[in-house]
Short mmCIF file of C-alpha atoms and ligand atoms in Angstrom, two decimals:
data_model
loop_
_atom_site.label_atom_id
_atom_site.label_comp_id
_atom_site.label_asym_id
_atom_site.label_seq_id
_atom_site.Cartn_x
_atom_site.Cartn_y
_atom_site.Cartn_z
CA MET A 1 11.90 0.25 25.36
CA ASN A 2 8.72 -1.30 26.63
CA TYR A 3 5.81 -0.75 24.29
CA SER A 4 3.57 -3.50 25.69
CA LEU A 5 -0.07 -3.10 24.76
CA GLU A 6 -1.02 -4.72 28.07
CA ASP A 7 0.05 -1.58 29.88
CA THR A 8 -2.23 1.32 30.52
CA ILE A 9 -0.33 4.43 29.54
CA ILE A 10 -0.67 7.95 30.88
CA ALA A 11 0.65 11.37 29.86
CA ILE A 12 -0.11 15.07 29.82
CA SER A 13 -1.54 15.79 26.38
CA THR A 14 -1.58 19.57 26.47
CA PRO A 15 1.58 21.61 25.87
CA SER A 16 3.97 22.23 28.72
CA GLY A 17 3.57 25.51 30.54
CA GLN A 18 0.63 27.23 32.14
CA GLY A 19 -2.71 27.34 30.39
CA GLY A 20 -6.44 27.66 30.83
CA ILE A 21 -6.89 23.92 30.93
CA GLY A 22 -4.60 20.93 30.92
CA ILE A 23 -5.51 17.42 29.87
CA VAL A 24 -4.15 14.15 31.20
CA ARG A 25 -4.87 11.18 29.00
CA LEU A 26 -4.91 7.46 29.75
CA SER A 27 -5.22 4.58 27.32
CA GLY A 28 -5.31 0.82 27.85
CA PRO A 29 -7.28 -1.91 29.57
CA GLN A 30 -7.16 -0.28 33.02
CA ALA A 31 -7.77 3.29 31.85
CA LEU A 32 -11.13 3.76 33.56
CA ALA A 33 -10.17 1.86 36.73
CA ILE A 34 -7.00 3.91 37.22
CA ALA A 35 -8.72 7.18 36.33
CA SER A 36 -11.47 6.47 38.81
CA LYS A 37 -8.86 6.05 41.51
CA ILE A 38 -7.27 9.44 40.94
CA PHE A 39 -10.42 11.31 39.96
CA GLN A 40 -13.58 11.29 42.05
CA VAL A 41 -16.67 11.93 39.93
CA ARG A 42 -19.45 13.73 41.75
CA GLU A 43 -22.68 12.61 40.13
CA ILE A 44 -22.69 10.72 36.87
CA ASN A 45 -20.87 7.44 36.54
CA PRO A 46 -18.69 7.58 33.40
CA ALA A 47 -19.01 3.82 32.88
CA ASN A 48 -22.69 4.36 32.11
CA HIS A 49 -22.17 7.66 30.35
CA PRO A 50 -19.43 7.26 27.76
CA ARG A 51 -18.20 10.37 25.91
CA THR A 52 -19.78 12.61 28.55
CA MET A 53 -18.01 15.25 30.59
CA CYS A 54 -18.35 14.13 34.21
CA PHE A 55 -17.62 16.77 36.84
CA GLY A 56 -15.43 15.75 39.79
CA TYR A 57 -12.19 16.14 41.70
CA LEU A 58 -8.58 15.17 41.27
CA LEU A 59 -7.84 13.11 44.35
CA ASP A 60 -4.61 12.30 46.13
CA PHE A 61 -5.87 8.87 47.05
CA GLU A 62 -3.04 8.27 49.51
CA LYS A 63 -3.89 11.29 51.60
CA GLN A 64 -7.57 11.45 50.67
CA GLU A 65 -7.05 15.05 49.67
CA ARG A 66 -8.74 16.90 46.78
CA LEU A 67 -6.25 18.76 44.60
CA ASP A 68 -8.38 20.27 41.85
CA ALA A 69 -11.83 20.21 40.27
CA GLY A 70 -12.37 19.29 36.65
CA TYR A 71 -13.99 16.89 34.19
CA LEU A 72 -13.44 13.31 33.23
CA CYS A 73 -14.47 11.89 29.88
CA TYR A 74 -14.51 8.19 29.05
CA PHE A 75 -14.17 6.82 25.50
CA PRO A 76 -14.72 3.06 25.60
CA ALA A 77 -12.94 0.85 23.07
CA PRO A 78 -13.04 0.72 20.12
CA ASN A 79 -14.48 4.22 19.61
CA SER A 80 -11.47 6.15 20.79
CA TYR A 81 -8.26 7.65 19.45
CA THR A 82 -6.28 4.50 20.18
CA LYS A 83 -9.15 2.01 19.73
CA GLU A 84 -8.53 1.11 23.39
CA ASP A 85 -10.35 2.39 26.46
CA VAL A 86 -9.33 6.03 26.76
CA VAL A 87 -9.96 8.51 29.57
CA GLU A 88 -9.24 12.20 29.41
CA ILE A 89 -9.13 14.25 32.56
CA ASN A 90 -9.50 18.01 32.14
CA LEU A 91 -7.92 20.02 34.92
CA HIS A 92 -6.63 23.53 35.38
CA GLY A 93 -3.59 24.11 33.22
CA SER A 94 -1.05 24.07 35.99
CA PRO A 95 2.18 22.18 35.25
CA VAL A 96 2.60 21.25 38.91
CA LEU A 97 -0.91 19.88 39.19
CA LEU A 98 -0.76 17.97 35.92
CA ALA A 99 2.56 16.39 36.87
CA GLU A 100 0.99 15.33 40.16
CA ALA A 101 -1.99 13.81 38.35
CA VAL A 102 0.40 11.75 36.23
CA ARG A 103 2.40 10.70 39.30
CA LEU A 104 -0.80 9.53 40.99
CA GLY A 105 -1.86 7.69 37.84
CA ILE A 106 1.46 5.85 37.80
CA LYS A 107 1.07 5.05 41.50
CA ALA A 108 -2.34 3.60 40.66
CA GLY A 109 -0.87 1.29 38.03
CA ALA A 110 -0.35 3.21 34.80
CA ARG A 111 2.94 3.60 32.92
CA LEU A 112 4.25 6.89 31.53
CA ALA A 113 3.67 6.96 27.76
CA HIS A 114 6.55 7.24 25.32
CA PRO A 115 6.47 10.01 22.71
CA GLY A 116 3.77 9.26 20.17
CA GLU A 117 2.68 6.09 21.93
CA PHE A 118 -1.03 6.92 21.80
CA THR A 119 -0.76 7.32 18.03
CA LEU A 120 1.42 4.22 17.81
CA ARG A 121 -1.40 2.26 19.43
CA ALA A 122 -3.94 3.75 17.02
CA TYR A 123 -1.69 2.45 14.24
CA LEU A 124 -1.03 -0.97 15.80
CA HIS A 125 -4.77 -1.49 16.28
CA GLY A 126 -5.34 -0.62 12.63
CA ARG A 127 -7.24 2.61 13.10
CA ILE A 128 -4.76 4.51 10.93
CA ASP A 129 -1.86 3.54 8.70
CA ILE A 130 1.65 4.89 8.98
CA ILE A 131 1.07 7.64 6.41
CA GLN A 132 -1.83 8.92 8.51
CA ALA A 133 0.29 8.73 11.65
CA GLU A 134 2.93 10.86 9.96
CA ALA A 135 0.18 13.26 8.89
CA ILE A 136 -0.98 13.70 12.49
CA ASN A 137 2.46 14.84 13.54
CA ASP A 138 2.75 17.06 10.47
CA LEU A 139 -0.59 18.64 11.32
CA ILE A 140 0.51 19.39 14.87
CA ARG A 141 3.79 20.84 13.68
CA ALA A 142 2.44 22.64 10.62
CA ALA A 143 4.29 25.87 10.00
CA SER A 144 1.68 27.28 7.67
CA LEU A 145 -2.03 26.89 7.06
CA ASP A 146 -1.40 25.47 3.57
CA GLN A 147 0.64 22.66 5.01
CA ALA A 148 -1.89 22.06 7.78
CA LYS A 149 -4.61 21.62 5.16
CA ILE A 150 -2.59 19.07 3.23
CA SER A 151 -1.69 17.19 6.40
CA PHE A 152 -5.31 17.10 7.49
CA ARG A 153 -6.33 15.66 4.10
CA GLN A 154 -3.67 12.99 4.49
CA LEU A 155 -4.86 12.28 8.00
CA GLU A 156 -8.30 11.73 6.49
CA GLY A 157 -6.68 9.19 4.19
CA SER A 158 -6.24 10.95 0.85
CA LEU A 159 -2.68 9.78 0.27
CA SER A 160 -3.38 6.32 1.68
CA ARG A 161 -6.26 5.93 -0.78
CA LYS A 162 -4.02 6.96 -3.62
CA ILE A 163 -1.46 4.34 -2.58
CA ALA A 164 -4.20 1.72 -2.21
CA ASN A 165 -5.29 2.57 -5.73
CA ILE A 166 -1.77 2.08 -7.01
CA ARG A 167 -1.61 -1.26 -5.25
CA ASP A 168 -4.84 -2.36 -6.97
CA GLN A 169 -3.38 -1.43 -10.32
CA VAL A 170 -0.17 -3.32 -9.60
CA VAL A 171 -2.07 -6.42 -8.50
CA GLU A 172 -4.29 -6.26 -11.57
CA LEU A 173 -1.28 -5.93 -13.79
CA LEU A 174 0.37 -8.92 -12.18
CA ALA A 175 -2.79 -10.97 -12.69
CA LEU A 176 -2.80 -9.99 -16.35
CA ILE A 177 0.80 -11.05 -16.84
CA GLU A 178 0.35 -14.29 -14.96
CA THR A 179 -2.62 -15.20 -17.16
CA LYS A 180 -0.50 -14.48 -20.14
CA ILE A 181 2.24 -16.76 -18.83
CA GLU A 182 -0.25 -19.55 -18.19
CA PHE A 183 -2.12 -19.27 -21.46
CA PRO A 184 0.50 -18.17 -23.95
CA GLU A 185 -1.63 -19.24 -26.91
CA GLU A 186 -4.24 -16.53 -26.23
CA ASP A 187 -4.13 -13.26 -28.10
CA LEU A 188 -0.50 -12.39 -27.48
CA ASN A 189 -0.26 -8.90 -28.82
CA LEU A 190 -3.28 -7.51 -27.07
CA GLY A 191 -1.91 -8.55 -23.68
CA HIS A 192 1.48 -7.09 -24.42
CA GLU A 193 0.12 -3.67 -25.35
CA GLN A 194 -2.17 -3.61 -22.35
CA ILE A 195 0.67 -4.45 -19.98
CA LYS A 196 2.83 -1.78 -21.52
CA ALA A 197 0.13 0.85 -21.24
CA SER A 198 -0.61 0.12 -17.59
CA LEU A 199 3.07 0.11 -16.75
CA GLN A 200 3.52 3.49 -18.42
CA ASN A 201 0.49 4.85 -16.64
CA LEU A 202 1.73 3.66 -13.25
CA ILE A 203 5.19 5.07 -13.88
CA ALA A 204 3.74 8.46 -14.77
CA ASN A 205 1.56 8.50 -11.65
CA LEU A 206 4.38 7.56 -9.33
CA GLY A 207 6.67 10.04 -11.07
CA LYS A 208 4.21 12.80 -10.26
CA LEU A 209 4.20 11.76 -6.63
CA VAL A 210 7.98 11.78 -6.45
CA HIS A 211 7.98 15.18 -8.04
CA SER A 212 5.49 16.54 -5.51
CA TYR A 213 8.08 16.08 -2.78
CA GLU A 214 9.75 19.29 -3.96
CA GLN A 215 6.59 21.15 -3.08
CA GLY A 216 6.16 19.12 0.07
CA ARG A 217 9.60 20.04 1.28
CA ALA A 218 8.94 23.68 0.54
CA LEU A 219 5.75 23.48 2.58
CA LEU A 220 7.35 21.72 5.49
CA GLU A 221 10.61 23.62 5.69
CA GLY A 222 9.66 26.83 3.97
CA LEU A 223 10.95 28.27 0.73
CA THR A 224 14.45 29.65 0.97
CA ILE A 225 14.49 33.12 -0.53
CA ALA A 226 17.86 34.86 -0.77
CA LEU A 227 18.39 38.60 -0.98
CA LEU A 228 21.01 39.16 -3.58
CA GLY A 229 22.67 42.37 -4.69
CA LYS A 230 25.72 44.58 -4.64
CA THR A 231 26.91 46.05 -1.38
CA ASN A 232 24.95 48.97 -0.03
CA VAL A 233 21.87 48.54 -2.25
CA GLY A 234 19.68 48.09 0.87
CA LYS A 235 19.42 44.31 1.29
CA SER A 236 19.53 44.41 5.07
CA THR A 237 17.12 47.34 5.19
CA LEU A 238 14.69 45.35 3.06
CA PHE A 239 15.25 42.21 5.13
CA ASN A 240 14.25 44.17 8.23
CA ALA A 241 11.30 45.80 6.47
CA LEU A 242 9.93 42.42 5.39
CA LEU A 243 10.36 40.93 8.84
CA GLU A 244 9.11 44.11 10.49
CA GLU A 245 11.94 44.07 12.98
CA GLU A 246 15.46 45.44 13.19
CA ARG A 247 17.13 42.09 12.73
CA ALA A 248 20.06 42.84 10.44
CA ILE A 249 22.58 45.61 10.93
CA VAL A 250 22.22 48.51 8.52
CA THR A 251 24.90 51.16 7.98
CA PRO A 252 25.74 53.63 5.22
CA TYR A 253 29.00 51.74 4.66
CA PRO A 254 29.33 49.08 1.98
CA GLY A 255 30.26 45.64 3.26
CA THR A 256 28.20 45.79 6.45
CA THR A 257 26.78 42.28 6.21
CA ARG A 258 29.61 39.77 6.17
CA ASP A 259 27.94 36.46 6.83
CA PHE A 260 24.33 35.55 6.28
CA ILE A 261 21.27 35.71 8.52
CA ARG A 262 18.23 33.54 8.11
CA GLU A 263 14.75 34.25 9.47
CA ASN A 264 11.37 32.59 8.99
CA PHE A 265 8.72 34.73 7.48
CA LEU A 266 5.08 33.83 6.89
CA VAL A 267 3.07 35.58 4.22
CA ASP A 268 -0.42 34.57 3.06
CA GLY A 269 0.05 31.14 4.61
CA VAL A 270 3.31 30.54 2.75
CA LEU A 271 6.38 29.93 4.86
CA MET A 272 9.59 31.51 3.60
CA ARG A 273 13.07 31.50 5.04
CA LEU A 274 14.52 34.81 4.16
CA VAL A 275 18.30 35.02 3.89
CA ASP A 276 20.21 38.28 4.06
CA MET A 277 23.81 38.04 3.04
CA ALA A 278 27.01 39.80 2.14
CA GLY A 279 26.65 42.14 -0.79
CA PHE A 280 28.51 41.37 -3.97
CA SER A 281 31.53 43.50 -4.79
CA GLN A 282 34.97 43.09 -6.26
CA ALA A 283 35.94 41.80 -2.85
CA GLN A 284 38.97 43.23 -1.09
CA HIS A 285 38.85 42.02 2.44
CA PRO A 286 39.30 38.24 2.96
CA VAL A 287 36.36 38.03 5.39
CA GLU A 288 34.15 39.71 2.87
CA GLU A 289 35.36 37.41 0.14
CA GLU A 290 34.42 34.36 2.19
CA GLY A 291 31.01 35.87 2.92
CA ILE A 292 30.40 36.47 -0.77
CA ALA A 293 31.43 32.94 -1.74
CA ARG A 294 29.09 31.47 0.86
CA GLY A 295 26.32 33.79 -0.24
CA GLN A 296 26.57 32.67 -3.84
CA LYS A 297 26.49 29.04 -2.84
CA LEU A 298 23.37 29.75 -0.83
CA ALA A 299 21.79 31.64 -3.70
CA ASP A 300 22.46 28.63 -5.90
CA LYS A 301 20.49 26.39 -3.56
CA ALA A 302 17.70 28.85 -2.79
CA ASP A 303 14.15 28.34 -4.05
CA GLY A 304 13.98 31.94 -5.17
CA LEU A 305 16.01 35.14 -5.37
CA LEU A 306 15.24 38.78 -4.78
CA ILE A 307 17.76 40.62 -6.90
CA ILE A 308 18.07 44.05 -5.38
CA LEU A 309 19.29 47.05 -7.34
CA ASP A 310 19.95 50.57 -6.11
CA SER A 311 17.92 52.71 -8.49
CA SER A 312 19.44 55.94 -7.18
CA ARG A 313 22.69 55.01 -8.89
CA GLU A 314 23.60 53.96 -12.37
CA GLU A 315 23.72 50.23 -12.97
CA THR A 316 27.16 48.59 -12.98
CA GLU A 317 28.89 45.48 -14.26
CA GLU A 318 28.33 43.87 -10.89
CA ASP A 319 24.56 44.21 -11.23
CA PHE A 320 24.66 42.52 -14.62
CA TYR A 321 26.98 39.85 -13.31
CA LEU A 322 24.38 38.85 -10.69
CA LEU A 323 21.48 39.12 -13.11
CA ASN A 324 23.25 36.83 -15.55
CA LYS A 325 24.70 34.38 -13.11
CA PHE A 326 21.34 33.26 -11.71
CA LYS A 327 19.21 33.28 -14.85
CA HIS A 328 18.16 29.67 -14.22
CA LYS A 329 16.53 30.47 -10.86
CA LYS A 330 13.11 31.84 -9.98
CA ARG A 331 13.85 35.50 -9.34
CA LEU A 332 12.38 38.91 -9.20
CA ILE A 333 14.00 42.31 -9.49
CA VAL A 334 13.60 44.84 -6.72
CA PHE A 335 14.46 48.42 -7.66
CA ASN A 336 15.18 49.88 -4.24
CA LYS A 337 15.52 53.49 -3.06
CA CYS A 338 12.63 54.78 -5.18
CA ASP A 339 12.43 57.71 -2.74
CA LEU A 340 15.65 59.14 -4.17
CA GLU A 341 16.37 60.63 -7.56
CA GLN A 342 16.37 57.78 -10.10
CA LYS A 343 19.53 57.15 -12.06
CA ILE A 344 19.32 53.50 -13.03
CA ASN A 345 18.35 52.54 -16.58
CA LYS A 346 15.38 50.25 -15.82
CA GLU A 347 14.52 49.63 -19.47
CA LYS A 348 17.99 48.36 -20.21
CA ILE A 349 17.90 45.97 -17.28
CA LEU A 350 14.41 44.69 -18.04
CA GLU A 351 15.18 44.29 -21.72
CA SER A 352 18.11 42.04 -20.93
CA ASN A 353 15.87 40.00 -18.61
CA PRO A 354 12.65 39.63 -20.57
CA GLY A 355 9.56 38.58 -18.64
CA ILE A 356 11.16 38.90 -15.22
CA PRO A 357 8.78 40.22 -12.53
CA PHE A 358 9.93 43.47 -10.95
CA ILE A 359 8.83 46.10 -8.46
CA GLU A 360 9.96 49.55 -7.32
CA ILE A 361 10.20 50.04 -3.58
CA SER A 362 11.76 52.04 -0.83
CA ALA A 363 12.93 49.72 1.92
CA LEU A 364 13.80 52.73 4.04
CA LYS A 365 10.40 54.44 3.77
CA GLY A 366 8.41 51.22 3.58
CA THR A 367 6.96 52.02 0.16
CA ASN A 368 5.47 49.05 -1.74
CA ILE A 369 6.52 46.45 0.82
CA GLU A 370 3.08 44.80 0.92
CA PRO A 371 2.83 44.54 -2.88
CA LEU A 372 6.34 43.07 -2.86
CA LYS A 373 5.21 40.37 -0.42
CA SER A 374 2.30 39.42 -2.69
CA LEU A 375 4.60 39.36 -5.68
CA MET A 376 6.97 37.07 -3.78
CA VAL A 377 4.16 34.63 -3.07
CA ARG A 378 3.03 34.68 -6.70
CA THR A 379 6.55 34.25 -8.03
CA PHE A 380 8.01 31.71 -5.64
CA SER A 381 5.34 29.56 -4.07
CA PRO A 382 4.65 26.28 -5.82
CA THR A 383 1.07 26.03 -6.98
CA ILE A 384 -0.63 23.04 -5.50
CA GLU A 385 -3.86 21.86 -7.03
CA LYS A 386 -6.47 21.06 -4.40
CA GLN A 387 -6.89 17.46 -5.51
CA GLU A 388 -3.17 16.78 -6.00
CA GLU A 389 -1.36 14.69 -3.45
CA VAL A 390 1.82 16.05 -1.98
CA ILE A 391 4.51 13.95 -0.38
CA LEU A 392 5.94 15.60 2.70
CA HIS A 393 8.52 13.04 3.80
CA GLU A 394 11.83 11.82 2.51
CA ARG A 395 10.85 8.34 3.72
CA GLN A 396 7.74 8.31 1.56
CA LYS A 397 9.54 9.78 -1.41
CA ALA A 398 12.34 7.22 -1.24
CA LEU A 399 9.85 4.33 -1.23
CA VAL A 400 7.78 5.72 -4.10
CA GLU A 401 10.98 6.16 -6.06
CA LYS A 402 11.96 2.59 -5.32
CA MET A 403 8.63 1.30 -6.60
CA ASN A 404 8.98 3.36 -9.70
CA ASP A 405 12.48 2.02 -10.34
CA HIS A 406 11.12 -1.54 -10.33
CA LEU A 407 8.33 -0.58 -12.71
CA LYS A 408 10.72 1.19 -15.05
CA LYS A 409 12.93 -1.88 -15.04
CA ALA A 410 9.87 -4.02 -15.77
CA LEU A 411 8.96 -1.82 -18.72
CA GLU A 412 12.48 -2.07 -20.03
CA LEU A 413 12.42 -5.87 -19.73
CA LEU A 414 9.09 -5.99 -21.47
CA GLU A 415 10.38 -3.96 -24.37
CA THR A 416 13.75 -5.64 -24.77
CA LYS A 417 13.38 -9.24 -23.72
CA TYR A 418 9.72 -10.05 -24.18
CA SER A 419 10.05 -12.26 -21.13
CA GLU A 420 6.88 -12.17 -19.07
CA GLU A 421 8.45 -14.15 -16.24
CA LEU A 422 11.13 -11.55 -15.70
CA VAL A 423 8.64 -8.71 -15.98
CA ALA A 424 6.36 -10.33 -13.42
CA GLU A 425 9.25 -10.88 -11.06
CA GLU A 426 10.19 -7.23 -11.23
CA ILE A 427 6.63 -6.04 -10.65
CA ARG A 428 6.23 -8.39 -7.69
CA GLU A 429 9.07 -6.48 -6.00
CA VAL A 430 6.75 -3.48 -5.75
CA ILE A 431 4.35 -5.13 -3.31
CA PRO A 432 6.61 -5.23 -0.23
CA VAL A 433 7.65 -1.63 -0.86
CA LEU A 434 3.97 -0.64 -0.86
CA GLY A 435 3.67 -2.46 2.45
CA GLN A 436 6.52 -0.44 3.89
CA LEU A 437 4.98 2.77 2.66
CA THR A 438 1.64 2.27 4.38
CA GLY A 439 3.22 0.54 7.35
CA GLU A 440 1.58 -2.84 6.76
CA ILE A 441 5.09 -4.17 7.05
CA LYS A 442 6.27 -3.13 10.48
CA THR A 443 9.93 -2.65 11.25
CA GLN A 444 10.97 -1.63 14.73
CA GLU A 445 13.52 0.91 13.46
CA VAL A 446 11.11 2.73 11.20
CA LEU A 447 8.44 2.84 13.89
CA GLU A 448 10.81 4.27 16.46
CA GLU A 449 12.11 6.76 13.92
CA ILE A 450 8.62 7.98 13.16
CA PHE A 451 7.07 7.98 16.60
CA ASN A 452 10.05 9.45 18.41
CA ARG A 453 9.38 12.66 16.53
CA PHE A 454 6.02 12.98 18.30
CA CYS A 455 5.37 14.78 21.56
CA ILE A 456 4.63 12.80 24.67
CA GLY A 457 0.91 12.63 25.12
CA LYS A 458 0.08 12.27 21.42
N1 LIG B 1 17.09 56.61 0.65
C1 LIG B 1 17.11 55.30 0.86
N2 LIG B 1 18.15 54.75 1.49
C2 LIG B 1 18.14 53.41 1.69
C3 LIG B 1 17.05 52.59 1.25
N3 LIG B 1 17.33 51.32 1.59
C4 LIG B 1 18.53 51.34 2.23
N4 LIG B 1 19.02 52.60 2.29
C5 LIG B 1 20.30 53.02 2.89
O1 LIG B 1 21.35 52.42 2.19
C6 LIG B 1 22.44 52.13 3.09
C7 LIG B 1 22.84 50.68 2.99
O2 LIG B 1 21.78 49.89 3.46
P1 LIG B 1 21.95 48.37 3.92
O3 LIG B 1 20.59 47.84 4.16
O4 LIG B 1 22.94 48.25 4.98
O5 LIG B 1 22.54 47.77 2.57
P2 LIG B 1 23.09 46.31 2.29
O6 LIG B 1 22.74 45.99 0.89
O7 LIG B 1 22.64 45.37 3.33
O8 LIG B 1 24.65 46.54 2.39
P3 LIG B 1 25.83 45.46 2.68
O9 LIG B 1 25.41 44.63 3.84
O10 LIG B 1 26.98 46.33 2.96
O11 LIG B 1 26.00 44.69 1.44
C8 LIG B 1 21.95 52.56 4.46
O12 LIG B 1 22.43 53.84 4.75
C9 LIG B 1 20.43 52.55 4.31
O13 LIG B 1 19.79 53.43 5.20
C10 LIG B 1 15.96 53.22 0.59
O14 LIG B 1 14.97 52.61 0.16
N5 LIG B 1 16.05 54.59 0.41
MG1 LIG B 2 23.63 44.23 4.64
#
């Protein structure tokens, strides 16, 4: 694909479909010249009034026909999104009109932008690094406000600064070791302890970052919460009550749900993927058996479990089987059907599961559904400290892990071999990985991978 920076690129930057306004954006050396051809300003000349909304008309310059009225705004380089000359033309949000504006722009010499190409240029011109570019896309695609906040912080450079800080520490450490190699007669022990301490410190810091990916993934993809329980306890009824729609089929007959259904569900800014599945029973029917096996696999992988019990009946072996089988997971007990006469022995169940959060509800009548939602957030959502950095991408996690592996190896060499040369060599390996992480080292594949995920026009 042609990504030449000589080209002036053009694209619709607002979402497809009809809207109040639509924006066509141009970036590159000819941005203002091309824009001026397709848009006729009425009074003020944008060249003399940068960053000012200039009223005018979209013009079919071939037919000398006005197609719409709107505003043009000129952002001269380098004070623009891409660090190049940028022009934004605000028109009415009509897909037909916006497509025509782009067609005219191309006629006048622009090239249609590839997905993410505006942001790619911002990165190539050094306005942002690759972590910030990823954050821009994350921000646009954020599924919850919590994630949007983290992505915005990363766009503002929080994670990049943290990485820069790690780089400084690595460079300092290398300098220390190299001095030690050059002047071996100096105080040997002091240097050794210092090197060890900084290595340990770096390893702990990077370890924390790697660990944060768990939370990052939960933020990006949502927490998977499975509804687990015997047949007929009211899982599907609760699923529907939480989603506030009749999504799953509910019947009085046990074994209604045979496969599983997954739906996204946002509560207090936390994204959850709720999974309703086949109820557990001493399975008879082969289809049911398959459903149960799949369900248990899913429960094993879930971030949290709602264990649902029918409190209008006495507890059974099957209830205890489920309670015991998933003891290692984050879970909470839901005593359902609190509108009926209560037969379950709650004390017995809670005693055998000390400390487990629980709630009594009626999925059918909608009793205690809101408190259940809050309890779910408190029980399942990872707590993220405001100042903590969270890694949202597998790519970033893999590179941080790689750096940490080199540092761990270095520490091991330091402790076993006392060979500074080998230690230094291992630590030096970290530098190019840092470069990949921030995007200082540019590889075509990685760039395409990252920017192809963007929308056109961003
Ligand atoms: N009284 C009362 N009945 C309920 C409540 N929740 C569910 N039910 C009834 O219990 C029966 C089974 O409900 P479902 O939601 O289909 O149960 P399930 O756990 O999904 O069942 P399977 O899919 O067969 O495993 C239906 O007749 C529901 O109307 C409740 O809170 N109170
Ligand atoms: Mg069901």
